Protein backbone atom coordinates (compact mmCIF):
# COMPACT_ATOMS: atom_id res chain seq x y z
CA UNK A 1 0.00 0.00 0.00
CA UNK A 2 1.32 3.42 -0.90
CA UNK A 3 0.80 6.40 1.36
CA UNK A 4 1.63 10.02 0.72
CA UNK A 5 2.44 12.39 3.52
CA UNK A 6 1.88 16.10 3.00
CA UNK A 7 4.00 18.01 5.50
CA UNK A 8 2.81 21.34 6.78
CA UNK A 9 5.51 23.95 6.21
CA UNK A 10 4.07 26.54 8.60
CA UNK A 11 5.13 27.72 12.02
CA UNK A 12 7.77 25.68 13.84
CA UNK A 13 5.47 25.18 16.80
CA UNK A 14 3.00 23.37 14.57
CA UNK A 15 5.74 21.31 12.91
CA UNK A 16 7.11 20.31 16.29
CA UNK A 17 3.98 18.32 17.08
CA UNK A 18 2.47 17.26 13.78
CA UNK A 19 5.22 17.04 11.20
CA UNK A 20 6.56 13.61 10.23
CA UNK A 21 10.11 14.56 11.20
CA UNK A 22 10.89 15.15 14.86
CA UNK A 23 12.21 18.72 14.92
CA UNK A 24 14.31 18.02 18.02
CA UNK A 25 16.64 15.60 16.22
CA UNK A 26 15.62 16.09 12.58
CA UNK A 27 15.49 12.37 11.89
CA UNK A 28 13.25 10.18 13.99
CA UNK A 29 9.54 9.98 13.34
CA UNK A 30 7.27 10.63 16.29
CA UNK A 31 5.88 7.47 17.97
CA UNK A 32 2.54 7.83 16.22
CA UNK A 33 4.03 6.68 12.91
CA UNK A 34 5.65 3.43 14.12
CA UNK A 35 2.58 2.78 16.29
CA UNK A 36 0.25 3.26 13.33
CA UNK A 37 2.47 1.06 11.15
CA UNK A 38 2.37 -1.67 13.82
CA UNK A 39 -1.39 -1.46 14.12
CA UNK A 40 -1.95 -1.65 10.36
CA UNK A 41 0.53 -4.52 9.98
CA UNK A 42 -0.98 -6.54 12.82
CA UNK A 43 -4.63 -5.94 11.90
CA UNK A 44 -4.31 -6.50 8.14
CA UNK A 45 -6.33 -9.62 7.33
CA UNK A 46 -7.30 -10.24 10.96
CA UNK A 47 -10.82 -10.92 12.16
CA UNK A 48 -12.22 -9.90 15.55
CA UNK A 49 -13.26 -13.06 17.41
CA UNK A 50 -14.12 -11.58 20.77
CA UNK A 51 -13.90 -8.69 23.14
CA UNK A 52 -13.49 -8.22 26.88
CA UNK A 53 -14.72 -4.84 28.00
CA UNK A 54 -14.63 -3.65 31.59
CA UNK A 55 -14.35 0.09 30.93
CA UNK A 56 -16.87 1.16 33.56
CA UNK A 57 -15.36 -1.05 36.24
CA UNK A 58 -11.63 -0.57 35.71
CA UNK A 59 -10.92 0.61 32.15
CA UNK A 60 -9.83 -2.79 30.80
CA UNK A 61 -10.25 -3.34 27.06
CA UNK A 62 -9.15 -6.51 25.23
CA UNK A 63 -9.82 -7.30 21.59
CA UNK A 64 -9.23 -10.93 20.58
CA UNK A 65 -8.24 -11.41 16.95
CA UNK A 66 -7.28 -14.21 14.59
CA UNK A 67 -5.29 -14.17 11.37
CA UNK A 68 -4.25 -17.22 9.36
CA UNK A 69 -5.44 -19.51 12.16
CA UNK A 70 -3.32 -17.74 14.82
CA UNK A 71 -5.00 -15.96 17.73
CA UNK A 72 -3.57 -12.76 19.17
CA UNK A 73 -4.86 -9.89 21.30
CA UNK A 74 -4.65 -6.15 21.79
CA UNK A 75 -4.92 -4.99 25.43
CA UNK A 76 -5.09 -1.53 26.95
CA UNK A 77 -6.72 0.34 29.79
CA UNK A 78 -8.71 3.56 29.72
CA UNK A 79 -7.82 5.89 32.57
CA UNK A 80 -8.39 9.63 32.47
CA UNK A 81 -5.28 10.23 34.58
CA UNK A 82 -3.03 7.89 32.63
CA UNK A 83 -2.36 5.59 35.57
CA UNK A 84 -1.30 2.03 34.91
CA UNK A 85 -2.57 -1.05 36.69
CA UNK A 86 -1.03 -4.48 37.10
CA UNK A 87 -2.97 -7.39 35.74
CA UNK A 88 -2.25 -11.07 35.88
CA UNK A 89 -3.16 -13.39 33.04
CA UNK A 90 -3.49 -17.07 33.97
CA UNK A 91 -0.79 -18.13 31.49
CA UNK A 92 2.89 -18.80 32.01
CA UNK A 93 5.33 -16.20 30.67
CA UNK A 94 6.97 -19.00 28.68
CA UNK A 95 3.73 -19.36 26.67
CA UNK A 96 3.45 -15.73 25.51
CA UNK A 97 5.12 -13.17 23.27
CA UNK A 98 4.38 -9.54 24.17
CA UNK A 99 5.01 -6.39 22.14
CA UNK A 100 4.59 -2.73 23.00
CA UNK A 101 2.87 0.06 21.06
CA UNK A 102 5.65 0.41 18.48
CA UNK A 103 6.37 -3.32 18.12
CA UNK A 104 9.31 -3.71 20.49
CA UNK A 105 9.42 -7.00 22.37
CA UNK A 106 8.45 -6.69 26.03
CA UNK A 107 10.86 -8.64 28.23
CA UNK A 108 9.02 -11.12 30.40
CA UNK A 109 10.39 -13.13 33.33
CA UNK A 110 11.50 -16.65 32.36
CA UNK A 111 8.95 -18.33 34.63
CA UNK A 112 5.74 -17.58 36.48
CA UNK A 113 2.33 -16.22 35.63
CA UNK A 114 2.16 -13.42 33.11
CA UNK A 115 1.89 -10.07 34.90
CA UNK A 116 1.73 -6.86 32.86
CA UNK A 117 1.49 -3.18 33.70
CA UNK A 118 -1.47 -2.08 31.60
CA UNK A 119 -2.07 1.56 30.64
CA UNK A 120 -3.23 3.69 27.73
CA UNK A 121 -0.77 2.20 25.24
CA UNK A 122 -1.74 -1.04 23.57
CA UNK A 123 0.10 -4.26 24.34
CA UNK A 124 0.00 -6.97 21.69
CA UNK A 125 0.00 -10.57 22.98
CA UNK A 126 0.62 -13.74 20.93
CA UNK A 127 0.65 -17.34 22.13
CA UNK A 128 3.90 -19.22 21.52
CA UNK A 129 3.82 -22.65 19.91
CA UNK A 130 2.54 -25.09 22.49
CA UNK A 131 -0.10 -22.70 23.83
CA UNK A 132 -3.30 -23.46 21.95
CA UNK A 133 -5.59 -20.74 20.63
CA UNK A 134 -8.32 -22.05 22.92
CA UNK A 135 -6.12 -21.83 26.05
CA UNK A 136 -4.94 -18.34 25.07
CA UNK A 137 -8.47 -17.03 24.37
CA UNK A 138 -9.96 -18.59 27.51
CA UNK A 139 -7.24 -17.05 29.69
CA UNK A 140 -7.81 -13.58 28.21
CA UNK A 141 -11.59 -13.82 28.50
CA UNK A 142 -11.19 -14.68 32.18
CA UNK A 143 -9.12 -11.63 33.11
CA UNK A 144 -10.60 -9.25 35.59
CA UNK A 145 -8.82 -6.25 37.03
CA UNK A 146 -9.90 -5.29 40.49
CA UNK A 147 -9.52 -1.62 41.07
CA UNK A 148 -9.27 -0.53 44.69
CA UNK A 149 -11.75 2.10 45.77
CA UNK A 150 -11.23 4.98 48.18
CA UNK A 151 -13.93 6.82 50.11
CA UNK A 152 -13.10 10.09 51.84
CA UNK A 153 -15.82 11.35 54.17
CA UNK A 154 -15.91 14.19 56.72
CA UNK A 155 -15.36 13.06 60.30
CA UNK A 156 -15.55 14.68 63.74
CA UNK A 157 -11.82 15.52 63.87
CA UNK A 158 -10.92 15.65 60.16
CA UNK A 159 -11.68 13.11 57.47
CA UNK A 160 -12.25 9.36 57.45
CA UNK A 161 -10.55 7.44 54.64
CA UNK A 162 -11.74 3.96 53.72
CA UNK A 163 -9.76 1.89 51.23
CA UNK A 164 -11.26 -1.28 49.77
CA UNK A 165 -8.67 -3.54 48.15
CA UNK A 166 -10.19 -6.70 46.63
CA UNK A 167 -6.76 -7.88 45.44
CA UNK A 168 -3.76 -9.40 47.17
CA UNK A 169 -1.51 -6.68 45.75
CA UNK A 170 0.03 -4.06 47.98
CA UNK A 171 -1.46 -0.61 47.50
CA UNK A 172 0.61 2.51 47.33
CA UNK A 173 -0.27 6.08 46.39
CA UNK A 174 -0.43 9.55 47.82
CA UNK A 175 -3.63 10.96 49.27
CA UNK A 176 -3.64 14.73 48.94
mmCIF file with all atom_site columns, C-alpha atoms in Angstrom:
data_model
loop_
_atom_site.group_PDB
_atom_site.id
_atom_site.type_symbol
_atom_site.label_atom_id
_atom_site.label_alt_id
_atom_site.label_comp_id
_atom_site.label_asym_id
_atom_site.label_entity_id
_atom_site.label_seq_id
_atom_site.pdbx_PDB_ins_code
_atom_site.Cartn_x
_atom_site.Cartn_y
_atom_site.Cartn_z
_atom_site.occupancy
_atom_site.B_iso_or_equiv
_atom_site.pdbx_formal_charge
_atom_site.auth_seq_id
_atom_site.auth_comp_id
_atom_site.auth_asym_id
_atom_site.auth_atom_id
_atom_site.pdbx_PDB_model_num
ATOM 1   C CA . UNK A 1 1   ? 0.000   0.000   0.000  1.00 0.00 ? 1   UNK A CA 1
ATOM 2   C CA . UNK A 1 2   ? 1.316   3.421   -0.900 1.00 0.00 ? 2   UNK A CA 1
ATOM 3   C CA . UNK A 1 3   ? 0.803   6.399   1.361  1.00 0.00 ? 3   UNK A CA 1
ATOM 4   C CA . UNK A 1 4   ? 1.628   10.015  0.723  1.00 0.00 ? 4   UNK A CA 1
ATOM 5   C CA . UNK A 1 5   ? 2.444   12.386  3.525  1.00 0.00 ? 5   UNK A CA 1
ATOM 6   C CA . UNK A 1 6   ? 1.883   16.097  3.000  1.00 0.00 ? 6   UNK A CA 1
ATOM 7   C CA . UNK A 1 7   ? 3.998   18.010  5.498  1.00 0.00 ? 7   UNK A CA 1
ATOM 8   C CA . UNK A 1 8   ? 2.814   21.339  6.784  1.00 0.00 ? 8   UNK A CA 1
ATOM 9   C CA . UNK A 1 9   ? 5.507   23.952  6.211  1.00 0.00 ? 9   UNK A CA 1
ATOM 10  C CA . UNK A 1 10  ? 4.071   26.536  8.599  1.00 0.00 ? 10  UNK A CA 1
ATOM 11  C CA . UNK A 1 11  ? 5.127   27.719  12.016 1.00 0.00 ? 11  UNK A CA 1
ATOM 12  C CA . UNK A 1 12  ? 7.768   25.676  13.835 1.00 0.00 ? 12  UNK A CA 1
ATOM 13  C CA . UNK A 1 13  ? 5.469   25.184  16.801 1.00 0.00 ? 13  UNK A CA 1
ATOM 14  C CA . UNK A 1 14  ? 3.000   23.373  14.573 1.00 0.00 ? 14  UNK A CA 1
ATOM 15  C CA . UNK A 1 15  ? 5.739   21.315  12.915 1.00 0.00 ? 15  UNK A CA 1
ATOM 16  C CA . UNK A 1 16  ? 7.106   20.309  16.289 1.00 0.00 ? 16  UNK A CA 1
ATOM 17  C CA . UNK A 1 17  ? 3.982   18.322  17.084 1.00 0.00 ? 17  UNK A CA 1
ATOM 18  C CA . UNK A 1 18  ? 2.474   17.259  13.778 1.00 0.00 ? 18  UNK A CA 1
ATOM 19  C CA . UNK A 1 19  ? 5.222   17.040  11.200 1.00 0.00 ? 19  UNK A CA 1
ATOM 20  C CA . UNK A 1 20  ? 6.556   13.610  10.228 1.00 0.00 ? 20  UNK A CA 1
ATOM 21  C CA . UNK A 1 21  ? 10.110  14.561  11.197 1.00 0.00 ? 21  UNK A CA 1
ATOM 22  C CA . UNK A 1 22  ? 10.893  15.149  14.860 1.00 0.00 ? 22  UNK A CA 1
ATOM 23  C CA . UNK A 1 23  ? 12.208  18.719  14.923 1.00 0.00 ? 23  UNK A CA 1
ATOM 24  C CA . UNK A 1 24  ? 14.308  18.019  18.017 1.00 0.00 ? 24  UNK A CA 1
ATOM 25  C CA . UNK A 1 25  ? 16.644  15.604  16.219 1.00 0.00 ? 25  UNK A CA 1
ATOM 26  C CA . UNK A 1 26  ? 15.620  16.088  12.580 1.00 0.00 ? 26  UNK A CA 1
ATOM 27  C CA . UNK A 1 27  ? 15.487  12.367  11.893 1.00 0.00 ? 27  UNK A CA 1
ATOM 28  C CA . UNK A 1 28  ? 13.249  10.175  13.986 1.00 0.00 ? 28  UNK A CA 1
ATOM 29  C CA . UNK A 1 29  ? 9.540   9.983   13.339 1.00 0.00 ? 29  UNK A CA 1
ATOM 30  C CA . UNK A 1 30  ? 7.271   10.625  16.286 1.00 0.00 ? 30  UNK A CA 1
ATOM 31  C CA . UNK A 1 31  ? 5.880   7.470   17.972 1.00 0.00 ? 31  UNK A CA 1
ATOM 32  C CA . UNK A 1 32  ? 2.539   7.833   16.218 1.00 0.00 ? 32  UNK A CA 1
ATOM 33  C CA . UNK A 1 33  ? 4.033   6.685   12.913 1.00 0.00 ? 33  UNK A CA 1
ATOM 34  C CA . UNK A 1 34  ? 5.645   3.435   14.120 1.00 0.00 ? 34  UNK A CA 1
ATOM 35  C CA . UNK A 1 35  ? 2.575   2.784   16.292 1.00 0.00 ? 35  UNK A CA 1
ATOM 36  C CA . UNK A 1 36  ? 0.252   3.255   13.327 1.00 0.00 ? 36  UNK A CA 1
ATOM 37  C CA . UNK A 1 37  ? 2.471   1.059   11.151 1.00 0.00 ? 37  UNK A CA 1
ATOM 38  C CA . UNK A 1 38  ? 2.372   -1.673  13.816 1.00 0.00 ? 38  UNK A CA 1
ATOM 39  C CA . UNK A 1 39  ? -1.391  -1.457  14.121 1.00 0.00 ? 39  UNK A CA 1
ATOM 40  C CA . UNK A 1 40  ? -1.953  -1.651  10.356 1.00 0.00 ? 40  UNK A CA 1
ATOM 41  C CA . UNK A 1 41  ? 0.533   -4.519  9.985  1.00 0.00 ? 41  UNK A CA 1
ATOM 42  C CA . UNK A 1 42  ? -0.985  -6.539  12.816 1.00 0.00 ? 42  UNK A CA 1
ATOM 43  C CA . UNK A 1 43  ? -4.626  -5.943  11.904 1.00 0.00 ? 43  UNK A CA 1
ATOM 44  C CA . UNK A 1 44  ? -4.315  -6.496  8.145  1.00 0.00 ? 44  UNK A CA 1
ATOM 45  C CA . UNK A 1 45  ? -6.328  -9.625  7.332  1.00 0.00 ? 45  UNK A CA 1
ATOM 46  C CA . UNK A 1 46  ? -7.297  -10.243 10.962 1.00 0.00 ? 46  UNK A CA 1
ATOM 47  C CA . UNK A 1 47  ? -10.823 -10.924 12.159 1.00 0.00 ? 47  UNK A CA 1
ATOM 48  C CA . UNK A 1 48  ? -12.221 -9.905  15.549 1.00 0.00 ? 48  UNK A CA 1
ATOM 49  C CA . UNK A 1 49  ? -13.259 -13.065 17.408 1.00 0.00 ? 49  UNK A CA 1
ATOM 50  C CA . UNK A 1 50  ? -14.123 -11.578 20.767 1.00 0.00 ? 50  UNK A CA 1
ATOM 51  C CA . UNK A 1 51  ? -13.897 -8.689  23.141 1.00 0.00 ? 51  UNK A CA 1
ATOM 52  C CA . UNK A 1 52  ? -13.491 -8.221  26.879 1.00 0.00 ? 52  UNK A CA 1
ATOM 53  C CA . UNK A 1 53  ? -14.718 -4.839  28.002 1.00 0.00 ? 53  UNK A CA 1
ATOM 54  C CA . UNK A 1 54  ? -14.626 -3.648  31.593 1.00 0.00 ? 54  UNK A CA 1
ATOM 55  C CA . UNK A 1 55  ? -14.347 0.093   30.928 1.00 0.00 ? 55  UNK A CA 1
ATOM 56  C CA . UNK A 1 56  ? -16.867 1.158   33.559 1.00 0.00 ? 56  UNK A CA 1
ATOM 57  C CA . UNK A 1 57  ? -15.356 -1.050  36.235 1.00 0.00 ? 57  UNK A CA 1
ATOM 58  C CA . UNK A 1 58  ? -11.628 -0.565  35.707 1.00 0.00 ? 58  UNK A CA 1
ATOM 59  C CA . UNK A 1 59  ? -10.920 0.608   32.151 1.00 0.00 ? 59  UNK A CA 1
ATOM 60  C CA . UNK A 1 60  ? -9.832  -2.790  30.803 1.00 0.00 ? 60  UNK A CA 1
ATOM 61  C CA . UNK A 1 61  ? -10.252 -3.341  27.061 1.00 0.00 ? 61  UNK A CA 1
ATOM 62  C CA . UNK A 1 62  ? -9.152  -6.513  25.234 1.00 0.00 ? 62  UNK A CA 1
ATOM 63  C CA . UNK A 1 63  ? -9.815  -7.303  21.591 1.00 0.00 ? 63  UNK A CA 1
ATOM 64  C CA . UNK A 1 64  ? -9.229  -10.926 20.579 1.00 0.00 ? 64  UNK A CA 1
ATOM 65  C CA . UNK A 1 65  ? -8.238  -11.405 16.949 1.00 0.00 ? 65  UNK A CA 1
ATOM 66  C CA . UNK A 1 66  ? -7.281  -14.213 14.587 1.00 0.00 ? 66  UNK A CA 1
ATOM 67  C CA . UNK A 1 67  ? -5.286  -14.170 11.375 1.00 0.00 ? 67  UNK A CA 1
ATOM 68  C CA . UNK A 1 68  ? -4.248  -17.219 9.362  1.00 0.00 ? 68  UNK A CA 1
ATOM 69  C CA . UNK A 1 69  ? -5.438  -19.510 12.160 1.00 0.00 ? 69  UNK A CA 1
ATOM 70  C CA . UNK A 1 70  ? -3.324  -17.744 14.824 1.00 0.00 ? 70  UNK A CA 1
ATOM 71  C CA . UNK A 1 71  ? -4.998  -15.957 17.730 1.00 0.00 ? 71  UNK A CA 1
ATOM 72  C CA . UNK A 1 72  ? -3.575  -12.755 19.168 1.00 0.00 ? 72  UNK A CA 1
ATOM 73  C CA . UNK A 1 73  ? -4.859  -9.894  21.301 1.00 0.00 ? 73  UNK A CA 1
ATOM 74  C CA . UNK A 1 74  ? -4.646  -6.152  21.790 1.00 0.00 ? 74  UNK A CA 1
ATOM 75  C CA . UNK A 1 75  ? -4.924  -4.990  25.426 1.00 0.00 ? 75  UNK A CA 1
ATOM 76  C CA . UNK A 1 76  ? -5.089  -1.529  26.951 1.00 0.00 ? 76  UNK A CA 1
ATOM 77  C CA . UNK A 1 77  ? -6.723  0.340   29.788 1.00 0.00 ? 77  UNK A CA 1
ATOM 78  C CA . UNK A 1 78  ? -8.709  3.559   29.724 1.00 0.00 ? 78  UNK A CA 1
ATOM 79  C CA . UNK A 1 79  ? -7.821  5.892   32.568 1.00 0.00 ? 79  UNK A CA 1
ATOM 80  C CA . UNK A 1 80  ? -8.389  9.633   32.469 1.00 0.00 ? 80  UNK A CA 1
ATOM 81  C CA . UNK A 1 81  ? -5.283  10.234  34.585 1.00 0.00 ? 81  UNK A CA 1
ATOM 82  C CA . UNK A 1 82  ? -3.034  7.885   32.629 1.00 0.00 ? 82  UNK A CA 1
ATOM 83  C CA . UNK A 1 83  ? -2.362  5.587   35.575 1.00 0.00 ? 83  UNK A CA 1
ATOM 84  C CA . UNK A 1 84  ? -1.305  2.034   34.912 1.00 0.00 ? 84  UNK A CA 1
ATOM 85  C CA . UNK A 1 85  ? -2.566  -1.048  36.688 1.00 0.00 ? 85  UNK A CA 1
ATOM 86  C CA . UNK A 1 86  ? -1.032  -4.481  37.100 1.00 0.00 ? 86  UNK A CA 1
ATOM 87  C CA . UNK A 1 87  ? -2.969  -7.388  35.736 1.00 0.00 ? 87  UNK A CA 1
ATOM 88  C CA . UNK A 1 88  ? -2.254  -11.066 35.876 1.00 0.00 ? 88  UNK A CA 1
ATOM 89  C CA . UNK A 1 89  ? -3.164  -13.388 33.037 1.00 0.00 ? 89  UNK A CA 1
ATOM 90  C CA . UNK A 1 90  ? -3.489  -17.075 33.968 1.00 0.00 ? 90  UNK A CA 1
ATOM 91  C CA . UNK A 1 91  ? -0.790  -18.125 31.490 1.00 0.00 ? 91  UNK A CA 1
ATOM 92  C CA . UNK A 1 92  ? 2.891   -18.801 32.013 1.00 0.00 ? 92  UNK A CA 1
ATOM 93  C CA . UNK A 1 93  ? 5.328   -16.198 30.668 1.00 0.00 ? 93  UNK A CA 1
ATOM 94  C CA . UNK A 1 94  ? 6.970   -18.998 28.681 1.00 0.00 ? 94  UNK A CA 1
ATOM 95  C CA . UNK A 1 95  ? 3.729   -19.362 26.673 1.00 0.00 ? 95  UNK A CA 1
ATOM 96  C CA . UNK A 1 96  ? 3.448   -15.733 25.510 1.00 0.00 ? 96  UNK A CA 1
ATOM 97  C CA . UNK A 1 97  ? 5.121   -13.174 23.267 1.00 0.00 ? 97  UNK A CA 1
ATOM 98  C CA . UNK A 1 98  ? 4.376   -9.543  24.167 1.00 0.00 ? 98  UNK A CA 1
ATOM 99  C CA . UNK A 1 99  ? 5.009   -6.395  22.138 1.00 0.00 ? 99  UNK A CA 1
ATOM 100 C CA . UNK A 1 100 ? 4.587   -2.726  23.000 1.00 0.00 ? 100 UNK A CA 1
ATOM 101 C CA . UNK A 1 101 ? 2.873   0.062   21.064 1.00 0.00 ? 101 UNK A CA 1
ATOM 102 C CA . UNK A 1 102 ? 5.647   0.409   18.477 1.00 0.00 ? 102 UNK A CA 1
ATOM 103 C CA . UNK A 1 103 ? 6.373   -3.316  18.124 1.00 0.00 ? 103 UNK A CA 1
ATOM 104 C CA . UNK A 1 104 ? 9.313   -3.714  20.494 1.00 0.00 ? 104 UNK A CA 1
ATOM 105 C CA . UNK A 1 105 ? 9.424   -7.003  22.374 1.00 0.00 ? 105 UNK A CA 1
ATOM 106 C CA . UNK A 1 106 ? 8.445   -6.694  26.028 1.00 0.00 ? 106 UNK A CA 1
ATOM 107 C CA . UNK A 1 107 ? 10.855  -8.639  28.228 1.00 0.00 ? 107 UNK A CA 1
ATOM 108 C CA . UNK A 1 108 ? 9.015   -11.123 30.401 1.00 0.00 ? 108 UNK A CA 1
ATOM 109 C CA . UNK A 1 109 ? 10.393  -13.132 33.332 1.00 0.00 ? 109 UNK A CA 1
ATOM 110 C CA . UNK A 1 110 ? 11.501  -16.653 32.361 1.00 0.00 ? 110 UNK A CA 1
ATOM 111 C CA . UNK A 1 111 ? 8.951   -18.332 34.628 1.00 0.00 ? 111 UNK A CA 1
ATOM 112 C CA . UNK A 1 112 ? 5.744   -17.584 36.479 1.00 0.00 ? 112 UNK A CA 1
ATOM 113 C CA . UNK A 1 113 ? 2.334   -16.223 35.630 1.00 0.00 ? 113 UNK A CA 1
ATOM 114 C CA . UNK A 1 114 ? 2.160   -13.419 33.109 1.00 0.00 ? 114 UNK A CA 1
ATOM 115 C CA . UNK A 1 115 ? 1.887   -10.071 34.901 1.00 0.00 ? 115 UNK A CA 1
ATOM 116 C CA . UNK A 1 116 ? 1.729   -6.863  32.859 1.00 0.00 ? 116 UNK A CA 1
ATOM 117 C CA . UNK A 1 117 ? 1.489   -3.183  33.700 1.00 0.00 ? 117 UNK A CA 1
ATOM 118 C CA . UNK A 1 118 ? -1.471  -2.076  31.605 1.00 0.00 ? 118 UNK A CA 1
ATOM 119 C CA . UNK A 1 119 ? -2.067  1.560   30.644 1.00 0.00 ? 119 UNK A CA 1
ATOM 120 C CA . UNK A 1 120 ? -3.235  3.692   27.725 1.00 0.00 ? 120 UNK A CA 1
ATOM 121 C CA . UNK A 1 121 ? -0.771  2.198   25.240 1.00 0.00 ? 121 UNK A CA 1
ATOM 122 C CA . UNK A 1 122 ? -1.736  -1.036  23.569 1.00 0.00 ? 122 UNK A CA 1
ATOM 123 C CA . UNK A 1 123 ? 0.097   -4.257  24.344 1.00 0.00 ? 123 UNK A CA 1
ATOM 124 C CA . UNK A 1 124 ? -0.003  -6.974  21.694 1.00 0.00 ? 124 UNK A CA 1
ATOM 125 C CA . UNK A 1 125 ? 0.002   -10.575 22.977 1.00 0.00 ? 125 UNK A CA 1
ATOM 126 C CA . UNK A 1 126 ? 0.616   -13.735 20.934 1.00 0.00 ? 126 UNK A CA 1
ATOM 127 C CA . UNK A 1 127 ? 0.650   -17.344 22.134 1.00 0.00 ? 127 UNK A CA 1
ATOM 128 C CA . UNK A 1 128 ? 3.903   -19.216 21.519 1.00 0.00 ? 128 UNK A CA 1
ATOM 129 C CA . UNK A 1 129 ? 3.824   -22.654 19.908 1.00 0.00 ? 129 UNK A CA 1
ATOM 130 C CA . UNK A 1 130 ? 2.540   -25.094 22.494 1.00 0.00 ? 130 UNK A CA 1
ATOM 131 C CA . UNK A 1 131 ? -0.105  -22.697 23.828 1.00 0.00 ? 131 UNK A CA 1
ATOM 132 C CA . UNK A 1 132 ? -3.296  -23.459 21.947 1.00 0.00 ? 132 UNK A CA 1
ATOM 133 C CA . UNK A 1 133 ? -5.587  -20.737 20.626 1.00 0.00 ? 133 UNK A CA 1
ATOM 134 C CA . UNK A 1 134 ? -8.322  -22.053 22.924 1.00 0.00 ? 134 UNK A CA 1
ATOM 135 C CA . UNK A 1 135 ? -6.120  -21.831 26.049 1.00 0.00 ? 135 UNK A CA 1
ATOM 136 C CA . UNK A 1 136 ? -4.935  -18.342 25.068 1.00 0.00 ? 136 UNK A CA 1
ATOM 137 C CA . UNK A 1 137 ? -8.466  -17.029 24.369 1.00 0.00 ? 137 UNK A CA 1
ATOM 138 C CA . UNK A 1 138 ? -9.955  -18.591 27.507 1.00 0.00 ? 138 UNK A CA 1
ATOM 139 C CA . UNK A 1 139 ? -7.243  -17.046 29.691 1.00 0.00 ? 139 UNK A CA 1
ATOM 140 C CA . UNK A 1 140 ? -7.810  -13.584 28.214 1.00 0.00 ? 140 UNK A CA 1
ATOM 141 C CA . UNK A 1 141 ? -11.592 -13.818 28.498 1.00 0.00 ? 141 UNK A CA 1
ATOM 142 C CA . UNK A 1 142 ? -11.194 -14.681 32.178 1.00 0.00 ? 142 UNK A CA 1
ATOM 143 C CA . UNK A 1 143 ? -9.124  -11.633 33.113 1.00 0.00 ? 143 UNK A CA 1
ATOM 144 C CA . UNK A 1 144 ? -10.600 -9.255  35.587 1.00 0.00 ? 144 UNK A CA 1
ATOM 145 C CA . UNK A 1 145 ? -8.819  -6.246  37.028 1.00 0.00 ? 145 UNK A CA 1
ATOM 146 C CA . UNK A 1 146 ? -9.901  -5.293  40.489 1.00 0.00 ? 146 UNK A CA 1
ATOM 147 C CA . UNK A 1 147 ? -9.519  -1.619  41.074 1.00 0.00 ? 147 UNK A CA 1
ATOM 148 C CA . UNK A 1 148 ? -9.266  -0.529  44.687 1.00 0.00 ? 148 UNK A CA 1
ATOM 149 C CA . UNK A 1 149 ? -11.747 2.105   45.771 1.00 0.00 ? 149 UNK A CA 1
ATOM 150 C CA . UNK A 1 150 ? -11.229 4.976   48.181 1.00 0.00 ? 150 UNK A CA 1
ATOM 151 C CA . UNK A 1 151 ? -13.927 6.817   50.105 1.00 0.00 ? 151 UNK A CA 1
ATOM 152 C CA . UNK A 1 152 ? -13.097 10.089  51.841 1.00 0.00 ? 152 UNK A CA 1
ATOM 153 C CA . UNK A 1 153 ? -15.820 11.350  54.172 1.00 0.00 ? 153 UNK A CA 1
ATOM 154 C CA . UNK A 1 154 ? -15.915 14.187  56.718 1.00 0.00 ? 154 UNK A CA 1
ATOM 155 C CA . UNK A 1 155 ? -15.364 13.059  60.303 1.00 0.00 ? 155 UNK A CA 1
ATOM 156 C CA . UNK A 1 156 ? -15.547 14.684  63.744 1.00 0.00 ? 156 UNK A CA 1
ATOM 157 C CA . UNK A 1 157 ? -11.819 15.517  63.873 1.00 0.00 ? 157 UNK A CA 1
ATOM 158 C CA . UNK A 1 158 ? -10.924 15.648  60.157 1.00 0.00 ? 158 UNK A CA 1
ATOM 159 C CA . UNK A 1 159 ? -11.679 13.114  57.467 1.00 0.00 ? 159 UNK A CA 1
ATOM 160 C CA . UNK A 1 160 ? -12.249 9.363   57.447 1.00 0.00 ? 160 UNK A CA 1
ATOM 161 C CA . UNK A 1 161 ? -10.550 7.440   54.644 1.00 0.00 ? 161 UNK A CA 1
ATOM 162 C CA . UNK A 1 162 ? -11.738 3.957   53.720 1.00 0.00 ? 162 UNK A CA 1
ATOM 163 C CA . UNK A 1 163 ? -9.755  1.889   51.226 1.00 0.00 ? 163 UNK A CA 1
ATOM 164 C CA . UNK A 1 164 ? -11.262 -1.280  49.770 1.00 0.00 ? 164 UNK A CA 1
ATOM 165 C CA . UNK A 1 165 ? -8.672  -3.541  48.154 1.00 0.00 ? 165 UNK A CA 1
ATOM 166 C CA . UNK A 1 166 ? -10.194 -6.699  46.634 1.00 0.00 ? 166 UNK A CA 1
ATOM 167 C CA . UNK A 1 167 ? -6.756  -7.883  45.441 1.00 0.00 ? 167 UNK A CA 1
ATOM 168 C CA . UNK A 1 168 ? -3.763  -9.397  47.172 1.00 0.00 ? 168 UNK A CA 1
ATOM 169 C CA . UNK A 1 169 ? -1.511  -6.677  45.752 1.00 0.00 ? 169 UNK A CA 1
ATOM 170 C CA . UNK A 1 170 ? 0.029   -4.063  47.982 1.00 0.00 ? 170 UNK A CA 1
ATOM 171 C CA . UNK A 1 171 ? -1.459  -0.611  47.502 1.00 0.00 ? 171 UNK A CA 1
ATOM 172 C CA . UNK A 1 172 ? 0.610   2.514   47.332 1.00 0.00 ? 172 UNK A CA 1
ATOM 173 C CA . UNK A 1 173 ? -0.273  6.083   46.388 1.00 0.00 ? 173 UNK A CA 1
ATOM 174 C CA . UNK A 1 174 ? -0.425  9.550   47.824 1.00 0.00 ? 174 UNK A CA 1
ATOM 175 C CA . UNK A 1 175 ? -3.628  10.964  49.266 1.00 0.00 ? 175 UNK A CA 1
ATOM 176 C CA . UNK A 1 176 ? -3.638  14.729  48.944 1.00 0.00 ? 176 UNK A CA 1
#
